[in-house]
PDB file of C-alpha atoms in Angstrom:
ATOM      1  CA  THR A  17      -0.057   0.208   0.130  1.00 80.00           C
ATOM      2  CA  GLY A  18       3.006   2.095  -0.089  1.00 78.00           C
ATOM      3  CA  GLY A  19       3.421   3.005   3.679  1.00 83.00           C
ATOM      4  CA  SER A  20       5.623   5.894   4.620  1.00 87.00           C
ATOM      5  CA  VAL A  21       7.451   6.099   1.285  1.00 90.00           C
ATOM      6  CA  ASP A  22       6.888   9.123  -1.189  1.00 94.00           C
ATOM      7  CA  VAL A  23       6.820   9.174  -4.771  1.00 97.00           C
ATOM      8  CA  ALA A  24       7.566  12.133  -7.026  1.00 97.00           C
ATOM      9  CA  VAL A  25       6.073  12.146 -10.450  1.00 98.00           C
ATOM     10  CA  ILE A  26       7.804  14.493 -12.685  1.00 98.00           C
ATOM     11  CA  ASP A  27       5.396  14.818 -15.477  1.00 98.00           C
ATOM     12  CA  THR A  28       2.558  17.223 -17.165  1.00 98.00           C
ATOM     13  CA  GLY A  29       0.727  17.919 -13.600  1.00 98.00           C
ATOM     14  CA  ALA A  30      -2.221  15.873 -12.156  1.00 98.00           C
ATOM     15  CA  PHE A  31      -5.936  16.306 -12.278  1.00 98.00           C
ATOM     16  CA  THR A  32      -6.552  15.807  -8.932  1.00 98.00           C
ATOM     17  CA  ASP A  33     -10.373  16.272  -8.958  1.00 98.00           C
ATOM     18  CA  HIS A  34     -10.296  12.897 -10.779  1.00 98.00           C
ATOM     19  CA  GLU A  35     -12.580  10.241  -9.033  1.00 97.00           C
ATOM     20  CA  SER A  36      -9.149   7.979  -8.574  1.00 97.00           C
ATOM     21  CA  LEU A  37      -7.341  10.951  -7.060  1.00 97.00           C
ATOM     22  CA  VAL A  38      -9.988  13.164  -5.493  1.00 97.00           C
ATOM     23  CA  GLY A  39     -10.333  11.607  -2.175  1.00 95.00           C
ATOM     24  CA  ARG A  40      -6.397  11.734  -1.387  1.00 96.00           C
ATOM     25  CA  LYS A  41      -6.027  15.218  -2.990  1.00 96.00           C
ATOM     26  CA  GLY A  42      -4.869  16.607   0.299  1.00 96.00           C
ATOM     27  CA  SER A  43      -1.816  13.900  -0.107  1.00 96.00           C
ATOM     28  CA  ILE A  44      -0.650  15.381  -3.587  1.00 97.00           C
ATOM     29  CA  LEU A  45       1.874  18.206  -3.452  1.00 95.00           C
ATOM     30  CA  GLY A  46       1.802  20.039  -6.658  1.00 96.00           C
ATOM     31  CA  GLN A  47       4.593  22.226  -7.995  1.00 96.00           C
ATOM     32  CA  VAL A  48       5.209  23.484 -11.559  1.00 98.00           C
ATOM     33  CA  PHE A  49       8.565  24.269 -13.037  1.00 98.00           C
ATOM     34  CA  HIS A  50       8.189  25.956 -16.313  1.00 98.00           C
ATOM     35  CA  ARG A  51      10.852  28.754 -16.481  1.00 97.00           C
ATOM     36  CA  SER A  52      12.385  27.199 -19.649  1.00 97.00           C
ATOM     37  CA  ALA A  53       9.425  25.905 -21.002  1.00 97.00           C
ATOM     38  CA  GLN A  54       7.702  29.468 -21.122  1.00 97.00           C
ATOM     39  CA  GLN A  55      10.522  30.133 -23.754  1.00 96.00           C
ATOM     40  CA  TYR A  56       9.418  27.131 -25.902  1.00 94.00           C
ATOM     41  CA  ALA A  57       7.793  28.196 -29.078  1.00 93.00           C
ATOM     42  CA  GLY A  58       5.416  25.242 -28.983  1.00 94.00           C
ATOM     43  CA  TYR A  59       4.668  25.952 -25.378  1.00 97.00           C
ATOM     44  CA  TYR A  60       0.913  25.677 -24.617  1.00 97.00           C
ATOM     45  CA  ASP A  61       0.124  25.088 -20.679  1.00 97.00           C
ATOM     46  CA  VAL A  62      -0.719  27.137 -17.836  1.00 97.00           C
ATOM     47  CA  PRO A  63       2.577  28.030 -15.551  1.00 95.00           C
ATOM     48  CA  ASN A  64       2.124  28.115 -11.937  1.00 93.00           C
ATOM     49  CA  ASP A  65      -1.322  25.511 -12.354  1.00 97.00           C
ATOM     50  CA  PRO A  66      -0.039  21.967 -11.341  1.00 98.00           C
ATOM     51  CA  ASP A  67      -3.466  20.620 -12.733  1.00 98.00           C
ATOM     52  CA  ASP A  68      -2.456  18.796 -16.087  1.00 98.00           C
ATOM     53  CA  TYR A  69      -3.738  20.144 -19.510  1.00 98.00           C
ATOM     54  CA  GLN A  70      -2.025  17.638 -21.533  1.00 97.00           C
ATOM     55  CA  GLY A  71      -3.244  14.053 -20.018  1.00 97.00           C
ATOM     56  CA  HIS A  72       0.186  12.209 -19.918  1.00 98.00           C
ATOM     57  CA  GLY A  73       0.807  13.183 -15.979  1.00 98.00           C
ATOM     58  CA  THR A  74      -2.696  11.912 -14.796  1.00 98.00           C
ATOM     59  CA  PHE A  75      -2.131   8.382 -16.598  1.00 98.00           C
ATOM     60  CA  VAL A  76       1.117   8.419 -14.647  1.00 98.00           C
ATOM     61  CA  ALA A  77       0.018   9.593 -11.334  1.00 98.00           C
ATOM     62  CA  GLY A  78      -2.958   6.897 -11.443  1.00 98.00           C
ATOM     63  CA  MET A  79      -0.612   4.492 -11.909  1.00 98.00           C
ATOM     64  CA  VAL A  80       1.341   5.095  -9.008  1.00 97.00           C
ATOM     65  CA  PHE A  81      -1.563   6.629  -6.535  1.00 97.00           C
ATOM     66  CA  GLY A  82      -4.851   5.873  -8.090  1.00 97.00           C
ATOM     67  CA  GLN A  83      -7.566   5.228  -5.467  1.00 96.00           C
ATOM     68  CA  GLY A  84     -10.075   3.233  -7.921  1.00 94.00           C
ATOM     69  CA  SER A  85     -13.287   4.202  -9.575  1.00 91.00           C
ATOM     70  CA  ALA A  86     -17.036   4.235  -8.581  1.00 88.00           C
ATOM     71  CA  MET A  87     -17.675   1.303 -11.421  1.00 87.00           C
ATOM     72  CA  ASN A  88     -14.320  -0.566 -10.437  1.00 90.00           C
ATOM     73  CA  ALA A  89     -12.275  -0.515  -6.988  1.00 88.00           C
ATOM     74  CA  ASN A  90      -9.523  -2.499  -8.540  1.00 89.00           C
ATOM     75  CA  ARG A  91      -8.318   0.354 -10.673  1.00 93.00           C
ATOM     76  CA  ARG A  92      -5.991   1.302  -7.967  1.00 95.00           C
ATOM     77  CA  GLY A  93      -2.312   2.658  -8.713  1.00 96.00           C
ATOM     78  CA  LEU A  94       0.527   0.282  -7.323  1.00 95.00           C
ATOM     79  CA  ALA A  95       0.867   2.360  -4.364  1.00 96.00           C
ATOM     80  CA  TYR A  96      -2.466   3.445  -3.642  1.00 96.00           C
ATOM     81  CA  GLY A  97      -1.847   3.865   0.029  1.00 95.00           C
ATOM     82  CA  LEU A  98       1.389   5.996   0.152  1.00 94.00           C
ATOM     83  CA  ASP A  99       1.909   8.756   2.315  1.00 93.00           C
ATOM     84  CA  LYS A 100       2.410  11.716   0.009  1.00 94.00           C
ATOM     85  CA  LEU A 101       2.768  11.963  -4.046  1.00 96.00           C
ATOM     86  CA  TYR A 102       4.694  14.883  -5.379  1.00 97.00           C
ATOM     87  CA  ASN A 103       3.195  16.236  -8.587  1.00 98.00           C
ATOM     88  CA  LEU A 104       6.306  17.917  -9.968  1.00 98.00           C
ATOM     89  CA  LYS A 105       4.942  19.534 -13.357  1.00 98.00           C
ATOM     90  CA  ALA A 106       8.161  20.275 -15.210  1.00 98.00           C
ATOM     91  CA  GLY A 107       6.670  18.620 -18.638  1.00 98.00           C
ATOM     92  CA  PHE A 108       4.099  20.791 -20.331  1.00 98.00           C
ATOM     93  CA  ALA A 109       1.648  20.740 -23.111  1.00 97.00           C
ATOM     94  CA  THR A 110       2.435  21.920 -26.741  1.00 97.00           C
ATOM     95  CA  THR A 111       0.455  23.250 -29.455  1.00 96.00           C
ATOM     96  CA  THR A 112       0.179  20.220 -31.133  1.00 94.00           C
ATOM     97  CA  GLY A 113      -1.723  18.427 -28.447  1.00 93.00           C
ATOM     98  CA  GLY A 114       1.623  16.624 -26.898  1.00 94.00           C
ATOM     99  CA  GLY A 115       3.549  16.619 -24.390  1.00 94.00           C
ATOM    100  CA  SER A 116       7.409  17.552 -23.562  1.00 95.00           C
ATOM    101  CA  SER A 117       9.790  18.172 -20.983  1.00 95.00           C
ATOM    102  CA  LEU A 118      13.204  20.591 -20.928  1.00 95.00           C
ATOM    103  CA  LEU A 119      16.218  18.973 -19.077  1.00 94.00           C
ATOM    104  CA  SER A 120      16.682  22.521 -17.056  1.00 96.00           C
ATOM    105  CA  ASP A 121      13.179  22.332 -15.700  1.00 97.00           C
ATOM    106  CA  LEU A 122      13.683  18.640 -14.758  1.00 97.00           C
ATOM    107  CA  MET A 123      16.500  19.540 -12.960  1.00 96.00           C
ATOM    108  CA  GLU A 124      15.049  22.202 -10.873  1.00 97.00           C
ATOM    109  CA  ALA A 125      12.099  20.152 -10.049  1.00 97.00           C
ATOM    110  CA  VAL A 126      14.639  17.354  -8.567  1.00 97.00           C
ATOM    111  CA  ASP A 127      16.362  19.874  -6.868  1.00 95.00           C
ATOM    112  CA  TRP A 128      13.402  21.496  -5.351  1.00 95.00           C
ATOM    113  CA  ALA A 129      12.249  18.012  -4.258  1.00 95.00           C
ATOM    114  CA  LEU A 130      15.460  16.983  -2.695  1.00 93.00           C
ATOM    115  CA  ASP A 131      16.194  20.492  -0.984  1.00 88.00           C
ATOM    116  CA  GLU A 132      12.799  22.390  -0.276  1.00 73.00           C
ATOM    117  CA  ALA A 133      11.014  18.995   0.629  1.00 66.00           C
ATOM    118  CA  ARG A 134      14.019  18.075   2.441  1.00 72.00           C
ATOM    119  CA  ALA A 135      12.082  17.231   5.762  1.00 81.00           C
ATOM    120  CA  ASP A 136      10.464  14.362   3.964  1.00 87.00           C
ATOM    121  CA  PRO A 137      11.733  14.297   0.464  1.00 91.00           C
ATOM    122  CA  PRO A 138      10.402  11.750  -2.099  1.00 94.00           C
ATOM    123  CA  GLU A 139      12.314   8.032  -1.942  1.00 95.00           C
ATOM    124  CA  VAL A 140      11.424   7.518  -5.479  1.00 97.00           C
ATOM    125  CA  PHE A 141      11.197   9.451  -8.670  1.00 98.00           C
ATOM    126  CA  ASN A 142       9.364   8.487 -11.830  1.00 98.00           C
ATOM    127  CA  TYR A 143       9.896  10.107 -14.845  1.00 98.00           C
ATOM    128  CA  SER A 144       8.364   9.060 -18.122  1.00 98.00           C
ATOM    129  CA  TYR A 145       9.961  10.735 -20.798  1.00 96.00           C
ATOM    130  CA  GLY A 146      13.092  10.510 -23.016  1.00 95.00           C
ATOM    131  CA  ALA A 147      14.980  11.299 -26.371  1.00 95.00           C
ATOM    132  CA  THR A 148      16.772   9.265 -28.810  1.00 96.00           C
ATOM    133  CA  ALA A 149      20.406   8.054 -27.320  1.00 96.00           C
ATOM    134  CA  LEU A 150      22.855   9.466 -29.520  1.00 96.00           C
ATOM    135  CA  ALA A 151      25.616   7.857 -27.470  1.00 96.00           C
ATOM    136  CA  ASP A 152      26.117   5.694 -24.661  1.00 96.00           C
ATOM    137  CA  ASP A 153      26.031   8.053 -22.282  1.00 94.00           C
ATOM    138  CA  ASP A 154      25.350  12.070 -22.291  1.00 96.00           C
ATOM    139  CA  SER A 155      24.114  15.144 -19.768  1.00 94.00           C
ATOM    140  CA  TYR A 156      20.541  13.842 -19.404  1.00 94.00           C
ATOM    141  CA  ALA A 157      21.772  10.051 -18.057  1.00 97.00           C
ATOM    142  CA  ARG A 158      25.003  11.402 -16.267  1.00 97.00           C
ATOM    143  CA  TYR A 159      22.578  13.990 -14.282  1.00 97.00           C
ATOM    144  CA  TRP A 160      20.081  11.049 -13.282  1.00 97.00           C
ATOM    145  CA  ASP A 161      23.218   8.902 -12.170  1.00 98.00           C
ATOM    146  CA  ALA A 162      24.441  11.684 -10.100  1.00 97.00           C
ATOM    147  CA  VAL A 163      20.885  12.298  -8.283  1.00 97.00           C
ATOM    148  CA  VAL A 164      20.814   8.657  -7.719  1.00 97.00           C
ATOM    149  CA  ASP A 165      24.339   7.927  -6.281  1.00 97.00           C
ATOM    150  CA  THR A 166      24.375  11.055  -4.331  1.00 95.00           C
ATOM    151  CA  PHE A 167      21.277  11.029  -2.746  1.00 94.00           C
ATOM    152  CA  GLY A 168      20.336   7.350  -2.731  1.00 94.00           C
ATOM    153  CA  THR A 169      16.912   7.543  -4.297  1.00 95.00           C
ATOM    154  CA  THR A 170      15.377   5.312  -6.793  1.00 98.00           C
ATOM    155  CA  ALA A 171      14.767   6.609 -10.204  1.00 98.00           C
ATOM    156  CA  THR A 172      12.324   4.838 -12.752  1.00 98.00           C
ATOM    157  CA  ILE A 173      12.542   6.132 -16.003  1.00 98.00           C
ATOM    158  CA  SER A 174      10.966   4.809 -19.227  1.00 98.00           C
ATOM    159  CA  ALA A 175      12.682   2.985 -21.643  1.00 98.00           C
ATOM    160  CA  GLY A 176      10.920   4.353 -24.654  1.00 97.00           C
ATOM    161  CA  ASN A 177       8.370   3.111 -27.430  1.00 98.00           C
ATOM    162  CA  ALA A 178      10.814   2.870 -30.419  1.00 97.00           C
ATOM    163  CA  GLY A 179      10.781  -0.992 -30.563  1.00 96.00           C
ATOM    164  CA  PRO A 180      10.979  -3.985 -31.719  1.00 97.00           C
ATOM    165  CA  ASN A 181      14.448  -3.119 -33.074  1.00 97.00           C
ATOM    166  CA  PRO A 182      17.494  -3.323 -30.786  1.00 97.00           C
ATOM    167  CA  LEU A 183      19.683  -0.316 -29.647  1.00 98.00           C
ATOM    168  CA  THR A 184      16.328   1.662 -29.104  1.00 98.00           C
ATOM    169  CA  VAL A 185      16.397   2.502 -25.633  1.00 98.00           C
ATOM    170  CA  GLY A 186      16.094   6.079 -25.067  1.00 97.00           C
ATOM    171  CA  SER A 187      18.161   8.547 -22.863  1.00 97.00           C
ATOM    172  CA  PRO A 188      17.884   8.759 -19.957  1.00 97.00           C
ATOM    173  CA  GLY A 189      16.565   5.478 -19.781  1.00 98.00           C
ATOM    174  CA  ILE A 190      20.404   4.344 -20.670  1.00 98.00           C
ATOM    175  CA  ALA A 191      21.529   5.884 -17.528  1.00 98.00           C
ATOM    176  CA  HIS A 192      23.537   3.613 -15.179  1.00 98.00           C
ATOM    177  CA  ASN A 193      21.970   3.936 -11.759  1.00 98.00           C
ATOM    178  CA  ILE A 194      17.975   4.143 -12.779  1.00 98.00           C
ATOM    179  CA  ILE A 195      15.856   1.540 -13.656  1.00 98.00           C
ATOM    180  CA  SER A 196      14.972   1.617 -16.997  1.00 98.00           C
ATOM    181  CA  VAL A 197      11.362   0.070 -17.655  1.00 98.00           C
ATOM    182  CA  ALA A 198      10.075  -1.754 -20.810  1.00 98.00           C
ATOM    183  CA  ASN A 199       6.376  -2.459 -21.371  1.00 98.00           C
ATOM    184  CA  VAL A 200       4.915  -6.001 -20.858  1.00 97.00           C
ATOM    185  CA  SER A 201       1.699  -6.776 -22.427  1.00 95.00           C
ATOM    186  CA  SER A 202      -0.218  -9.191 -19.646  1.00 91.00           C
ATOM    187  CA  ARG A 203      -2.935 -10.194 -22.500  1.00 89.00           C
ATOM    188  CA  GLY A 204      -5.330  -9.303 -19.802  1.00 85.00           C
ATOM    189  CA  THR A 205      -4.971 -12.526 -17.753  1.00 88.00           C
ATOM    190  CA  ALA A 206      -3.508 -13.457 -14.410  1.00 88.00           C
ATOM    191  CA  THR A 207      -0.937 -15.656 -15.318  1.00 91.00           C
ATOM    192  CA  ARG A 208       2.302 -14.446 -16.606  1.00 91.00           C
ATOM    193  CA  THR A 209       2.539 -17.881 -19.195  1.00 93.00           C
ATOM    194  CA  ASP A 210       1.428 -15.394 -22.122  1.00 94.00           C
ATOM    195  CA  ASP A 211       2.921 -12.419 -21.368  1.00 95.00           C
ATOM    196  CA  PHE A 212       4.951 -10.946 -23.898  1.00 96.00           C
ATOM    197  CA  ILE A 213       6.970  -7.700 -24.393  1.00 97.00           C
ATOM    198  CA  ALA A 214       5.055  -5.343 -26.517  1.00 97.00           C
ATOM    199  CA  GLY A 215       6.418  -4.592 -29.946  1.00 97.00           C
ATOM    200  CA  SER A 216       6.478  -0.940 -29.743  1.00 97.00           C
ATOM    201  CA  SER A 217       8.748  -0.910 -26.331  1.00 98.00           C
ATOM    202  CA  SER A 218      11.969   0.203 -27.014  1.00 98.00           C
ATOM    203  CA  ARG A 219      14.834  -2.815 -26.962  1.00 98.00           C
ATOM    204  CA  GLY A 220      18.646  -2.732 -25.704  1.00 97.00           C
ATOM    205  CA  PRO A 221      21.538  -2.959 -25.547  1.00 98.00           C
ATOM    206  CA  THR A 222      22.537   0.604 -25.297  1.00 98.00           C
ATOM    207  CA  LEU A 223      24.861   1.796 -28.154  1.00 97.00           C
ATOM    208  CA  GLY A 224      27.918   0.851 -25.831  1.00 97.00           C
ATOM    209  CA  GLY A 225      26.758  -2.733 -25.192  1.00 97.00           C
ATOM    210  CA  ARG A 226      25.149  -2.562 -21.880  1.00 97.00           C
ATOM    211  CA  ARG A 227      22.101  -4.277 -20.845  1.00 97.00           C
ATOM    212  CA  LYS A 228      19.108  -2.236 -20.740  1.00 98.00           C
ATOM    213  CA  PRO A 229      16.051  -1.768 -20.025  1.00 98.00           C
ATOM    214  CA  ASP A 230      16.500  -3.492 -16.366  1.00 98.00           C
ATOM    215  CA  LEU A 231      12.715  -4.658 -15.626  1.00 98.00           C
ATOM    216  CA  ALA A 232       9.421  -4.896 -17.690  1.00 97.00           C
ATOM    217  CA  ALA A 233       6.142  -4.105 -16.134  1.00 97.00           C
ATOM    218  CA  PRO A 234       2.305  -3.867 -17.683  1.00 95.00           C
ATOM    219  CA  GLY A 235       1.883  -0.835 -19.622  1.00 97.00           C
ATOM    220  CA  THR A 236      -0.305  -2.321 -22.594  1.00 97.00           C
ATOM    221  CA  SER A 237      -4.199  -1.336 -22.573  1.00 95.00           C
ATOM    222  CA  VAL A 238      -3.892  -0.065 -19.289  1.00 95.00           C
ATOM    223  CA  TRP A 239      -7.108   1.740 -17.733  1.00 95.00           C
ATOM    224  CA  LEU A 240      -5.846   5.060 -16.409  1.00 97.00           C
ATOM    225  CA  PRO A 241      -7.488   8.289 -15.233  1.00 97.00           C
ATOM    226  CA  SER A 242      -8.185  11.081 -17.836  1.00 97.00           C
ATOM    227  CA  THR A 243      -7.391  14.802 -17.012  1.00 97.00           C
ATOM    228  CA  PHE A 244     -10.594  15.630 -19.021  1.00 96.00           C
ATOM    229  CA  GLY A 245     -13.409  14.481 -16.859  1.00 96.00           C
ATOM    230  CA  ALA A 246     -13.707  13.472 -13.304  1.00 97.00           C
ATOM    231  CA  ALA A 247     -15.066   9.954 -14.107  1.00 96.00           C
ATOM    232  CA  GLN A 248     -13.355   9.682 -17.506  1.00 96.00           C
ATOM    233  CA  TRP A 249     -10.756   6.732 -18.196  1.00 97.00           C
ATOM    234  CA  TYR A 250      -8.578   5.798 -20.985  1.00 96.00           C
ATOM    235  CA  GLN A 251      -7.061   2.561 -22.122  1.00 96.00           C
ATOM    236  CA  VAL A 252      -3.550   3.438 -22.768  1.00 97.00           C
ATOM    237  CA  THR A 253      -0.311   1.650 -23.723  1.00 97.00           C
ATOM    238  CA  GLY A 254       3.121   2.816 -23.544  1.00 98.00           C
ATOM    239  CA  THR A 255       6.668   2.520 -21.541  1.00 98.00           C
ATOM    240  CA  SER A 256       5.055   5.830 -19.847  1.00 98.00           C
ATOM    241  CA  PHE A 257       3.172   3.687 -17.803  1.00 98.00           C
ATOM    242  CA  SER A 258       5.331   0.852 -17.184  1.00 98.00           C
ATOM    243  CA  ALA A 259       7.545   3.258 -15.406  1.00 98.00           C
ATOM    244  CA  PRO A 260       5.242   4.309 -12.871  1.00 98.00           C
ATOM    245  CA  ALA A 261       4.144   0.647 -12.203  1.00 97.00           C
ATOM    246  CA  VAL A 262       7.883  -0.035 -10.969  1.00 98.00           C
ATOM    247  CA  ALA A 263       8.006   3.419  -9.279  1.00 98.00           C
ATOM    248  CA  GLY A 264       4.841   2.282  -7.034  1.00 96.00           C
ATOM    249  CA  ALA A 265       6.157  -1.192  -6.748  1.00 95.00           C
ATOM    250  CA  ALA A 266       9.529   0.470  -5.460  1.00 94.00           C
TER     251      ALA A 266
END
């Protein structure tokens, strides 16, 4: 159920009035980090409002912290009983309807969580974003490696959706110290004998031959809360939703 452990979701925000989150709304701490994003040509969000205007962040938050729905109590997050969820809005909606995230805003969000919240910092970070890895190591990955190594946190990061070809794990999913997460299709059954890695899930190794991703978790046709209606749910697929499953389990 999560207990005293806190999870930080770095994403596009969270719609806390959704039926799956509103019951624990007081346990969701929202903060916006859009200093760089507001200079981005495609920026189409609301600065200083931790609500989710794109949708991705509410899906991710639900995978960790969802409390279920009126129609289906089983639609709960992996750590639905955790103490607090840090909603760190460093991701943002764009003019095309997509979502994006800038490294400088991400860094500010993590720094805030580890400094301003130092009395009770999150033990786990989830970041369901990435870019094409052009090398075996880069500044994106090194930043996360430093955070984990210095502060002893757990960081779960989506591997990417560029499969099924090899060498497609994105950055910072290639980082050494983070848990890079692939997408498993459970085929809607409890047994694991029919499970398989989704075709879209990025494959390793890294460009330097290292083994990534590290773990795999369900992320195919998962029902998660929508930011566009208090009782609306979407069935979604991607490593973006596998990573927060591991964050919740952690």
